């Protein structure tokens, strides 16, 4: 069964049409990567899934339920969680407080999830009393992902987790995503400009160009396509 299905979705801001009839599917247990250049509409797609902005037309369903018009908090309660671009952690709150906020959506006892996130990211355990705003870029990304995991999501949405990070940290973040997928069956929808690593990680991928899907295939298929190599991998 399809876990997430966008069917011919349009969305935008005022006169800007950022998504022009996008159809994608994510199946349970998959890592799906959406690649696209700056302004292609990647963030808009993830935000539209969460209900803000609303789809102007088309249909979005999650685990068979139509969520196109559902309020954002109800969508989150169904089992989606997002680590947004720019991380959006709370800079004055401690690491621990930031993580506990992530559990509020789900309304369950946060203690086991906190232990789990600390096991996934030992660095966050070490830094649990430190204010979020004083963490390094890589640590902030770990916190953003950790916070999303606190709600025990079935579908994790990641918006450019590699943005602005050193190659070693990017590898560590992507390794963690792979491990969560393989060991726990976590389903992931990842949007990235870092096409090479993101497509290597993915079971399947889509290419988004100015609000439209232009290519789809397995990660390996897309990596082998000359158009992808030229546009997103510097022709190498
Ligand atoms: P990037 O990688 O640079 O973040 P993106 O692929 O995530 O790009 P979006 O942020 O989804 O792209 O933007 C898609 C289009 O919508 C762009 O033309 C952008 O200028 C426009 N846009 C995004 N947010 C808004 C907004 N709040 N108001 C008006 N236009 C917006």
XYZ file of C-alpha atoms and ligand atoms in Angstrom:
267
model
C 0.000 0.000 0.000
C 1.097 3.560 -0.638
C 1.887 5.440 2.556
C 1.857 8.933 1.110
C 0.292 9.916 -2.160
C 0.251 13.349 -3.755
C -2.013 13.398 -6.753
C -1.716 16.356 -9.117
C -1.129 18.856 -6.301
C -0.866 22.567 -6.938
C 0.133 25.075 -4.258
C 1.669 28.515 -3.999
C 1.762 31.936 -2.477
C -0.423 34.688 -3.954
C 0.415 34.915 -7.634
C 3.343 32.469 -7.270
C 2.477 28.946 -8.344
C 5.203 26.927 -6.592
C 3.796 23.428 -7.270
C 2.179 22.874 -10.657
C 0.477 19.501 -10.544
C 2.876 17.317 -8.561
C 2.251 13.593 -8.194
C 4.528 11.466 -6.024
C 4.227 8.323 -3.936
C 6.079 7.072 -0.886
C 5.726 3.420 0.154
C 6.219 2.122 3.693
C 9.877 1.448 4.511
C 11.237 3.558 1.664
C 13.651 6.443 1.580
C 12.445 8.728 -1.188
C 14.579 11.679 -2.243
C 13.318 14.719 -4.075
C 16.048 16.735 -5.699
C 15.782 20.159 -7.251
C 17.573 23.456 -7.596
C 16.988 26.568 -5.489
C 13.383 27.682 -5.734
C 12.181 24.487 -7.446
C 9.468 24.109 -4.811
C 11.010 21.443 -2.559
C 10.246 23.169 0.737
C 6.789 24.116 -0.483
C 6.056 20.461 -1.184
C 6.969 19.414 2.364
C 5.047 22.310 3.861
C 1.980 21.611 1.732
C 1.973 18.052 3.064
C 1.660 19.545 6.529
C -1.185 21.849 5.455
C 0.566 25.246 5.212
C 0.270 26.450 2.502
C -2.827 24.463 1.582
C -2.991 22.598 -1.696
C -5.009 24.672 -4.149
C -6.042 21.610 -6.082
C -5.252 17.921 -6.198
C -5.307 15.412 -3.389
C -2.922 14.354 -0.630
C -3.478 11.101 1.219
C -1.580 9.466 4.063
C -2.158 5.802 4.854
C -5.360 5.870 2.847
C -6.778 8.971 4.511
C -7.438 12.214 2.650
C -5.412 14.880 4.484
C -5.710 17.608 1.837
C -7.848 19.843 4.045
C -6.921 18.468 7.468
C -5.629 20.931 10.114
C -1.843 20.749 10.560
C -1.925 19.426 14.143
C -4.220 16.586 13.096
C -1.890 15.701 10.209
C 1.020 15.572 12.664
C -0.957 13.318 14.988
C -1.357 10.827 12.157
C 2.397 10.177 12.292
C 4.230 12.742 10.151
C 7.084 14.806 11.541
C 9.267 17.358 9.850
C 12.811 18.576 10.439
C 12.463 21.886 8.589
C 15.030 23.721 6.506
C 17.128 26.052 8.615
C 16.434 23.693 11.517
C 14.116 26.078 13.394
C 15.191 24.942 16.804
C 14.388 27.140 19.806
C 17.683 28.966 20.445
C 17.059 29.942 24.085
C 15.789 26.564 25.169
C 18.102 23.754 26.127
C 18.661 20.716 23.943
C 16.512 18.644 26.305
C 13.672 21.207 26.263
C 13.782 21.379 22.473
C 13.459 17.596 22.315
C 10.587 17.465 24.798
C 8.635 19.911 22.633
C 8.847 17.398 19.810
C 7.027 14.824 21.922
C 4.084 17.097 22.724
C 2.352 16.454 19.400
C 2.089 12.761 20.175
C 1.009 13.188 23.789
C 2.790 10.086 25.085
C 5.364 9.725 27.877
C 8.497 11.296 26.367
C 11.036 9.424 28.560
C 11.599 6.377 26.318
C 11.858 8.548 23.192
C 14.338 10.843 24.903
C 16.518 7.832 25.741
C 16.239 6.629 22.175
C 17.174 9.988 20.633
C 20.135 10.261 23.027
C 21.250 6.788 21.914
C 20.976 7.797 18.233
C 22.790 11.093 18.801
C 25.124 10.721 21.812
C 26.291 14.282 21.176
C 22.831 15.547 22.129
C 23.043 13.560 25.353
C 26.344 15.250 26.198
C 24.898 18.656 25.359
C 21.419 18.226 26.807
C 21.677 21.227 29.146
C 23.194 23.549 26.524
C 21.035 26.184 24.820
C 20.037 25.240 21.286
C 21.301 28.496 19.807
C 24.856 27.805 20.964
C 25.153 24.416 19.225
C 27.251 23.995 16.091
C 25.459 23.708 12.745
C 25.810 19.926 12.716
C 24.560 19.613 16.278
C 21.574 21.821 15.439
C 20.722 19.504 12.560
C 20.938 16.502 14.895
C 18.621 18.356 17.275
C 16.127 19.133 14.503
C 16.039 15.467 13.473
C 15.981 14.311 17.096
C 13.062 16.610 17.829
C 11.146 15.219 14.861
C 11.840 11.651 16.064
C 10.433 12.444 19.517
C 6.872 12.159 18.202
C 7.671 8.588 17.051
C 6.693 9.383 13.432
C 5.968 6.803 10.775
C 6.996 9.244 8.058
C 9.947 11.563 8.621
C 10.180 14.633 6.389
C 13.652 16.137 6.059
C 14.266 19.489 4.374
C 17.885 19.810 3.211
C 19.595 18.271 6.233
C 23.020 18.708 4.580
C 22.668 22.463 4.086
C 25.796 24.326 5.139
C 27.397 21.354 6.885
C 30.915 19.937 6.546
C 31.190 16.726 4.450
C 32.011 14.571 7.474
C 28.897 15.722 9.349
C 26.755 15.243 6.232
C 27.975 11.654 5.989
C 27.179 11.048 9.644
C 23.661 12.510 9.268
C 22.971 10.438 6.137
C 24.360 7.291 7.811
C 21.983 7.887 10.706
C 19.020 8.237 8.340
C 20.016 4.984 6.613
C 20.308 3.191 9.952
C 16.912 4.397 11.165
C 15.428 3.175 7.905
C 17.141 -0.220 7.929
C 16.889 -1.018 11.616
C 13.538 0.498 12.473
C 11.796 0.593 9.111
C 11.339 4.358 9.361
C 9.959 5.799 6.128
C 11.696 8.980 4.965
C 10.944 11.698 2.440
C 14.077 13.747 1.963
C 14.464 16.902 -0.097
C 17.989 17.891 -1.050
C 20.176 19.918 -3.350
C 23.045 17.577 -2.460
C 21.937 15.171 -5.181
C 24.835 12.738 -5.115
C 24.646 11.553 -1.528
C 20.891 11.975 -1.274
C 20.254 9.756 -4.324
C 22.751 7.161 -3.084
C 20.783 6.960 0.115
C 17.404 6.731 -1.616
C 15.442 3.724 -2.780
C 13.650 5.997 -5.228
C 13.829 9.599 -6.236
C 12.100 12.392 -8.107
C 13.467 15.486 -9.814
C 11.506 18.697 -9.300
C 12.019 21.537 -11.769
C 10.088 24.792 -11.267
C 7.169 23.093 -9.577
C 6.915 20.041 -11.813
C 8.257 16.496 -11.557
C 10.413 15.910 -14.628
C 12.020 12.549 -13.772
C 11.426 9.607 -11.490
C 13.286 6.365 -10.856
C 15.430 4.448 -8.430
C 18.236 6.418 -6.827
C 20.763 4.543 -8.992
C 18.773 5.164 -12.193
C 18.573 8.885 -11.559
C 22.263 9.086 -10.685
C 23.070 7.486 -14.043
C 20.917 9.894 -16.083
C 23.045 12.419 -18.022
C 20.489 15.202 -17.405
C 20.770 14.634 -13.648
C 24.543 14.502 -13.752
C 24.732 17.721 -15.720
C 22.211 19.717 -13.746
C 22.873 18.467 -10.216
C 26.283 16.808 -10.121
C 28.338 19.336 -12.034
C 28.565 17.014 -15.059
C 30.826 14.480 -13.283
P 15.482 26.247 -1.762
O 16.293 25.047 -2.041
O 16.134 27.509 -2.227
O 14.947 26.315 -0.377
P 12.977 25.184 -2.718
O 13.086 24.196 -3.823
O 12.744 24.651 -1.368
O 14.226 26.142 -2.746
P 10.632 26.794 -2.270
O 11.182 27.423 -1.037
O 9.572 25.775 -2.109
O 11.806 26.165 -3.138
O 10.110 27.958 -3.224
C 9.382 27.735 -4.429
C 8.921 29.061 -4.998
O 7.968 29.672 -4.122
C 10.036 30.087 -5.157
O 9.791 30.806 -6.333
C 9.902 30.989 -3.939
O 10.346 32.286 -4.198
C 8.410 30.966 -3.708
N 8.081 31.127 -2.273
C 8.472 30.336 -1.251
N 7.967 30.755 -0.077
C 7.238 31.858 -0.361
C 6.453 32.757 0.427
N 6.316 32.590 1.758
N 5.853 33.783 -0.201
C 5.970 33.952 -1.547
N 6.675 33.130 -2.355
C 7.307 32.106 -1.774
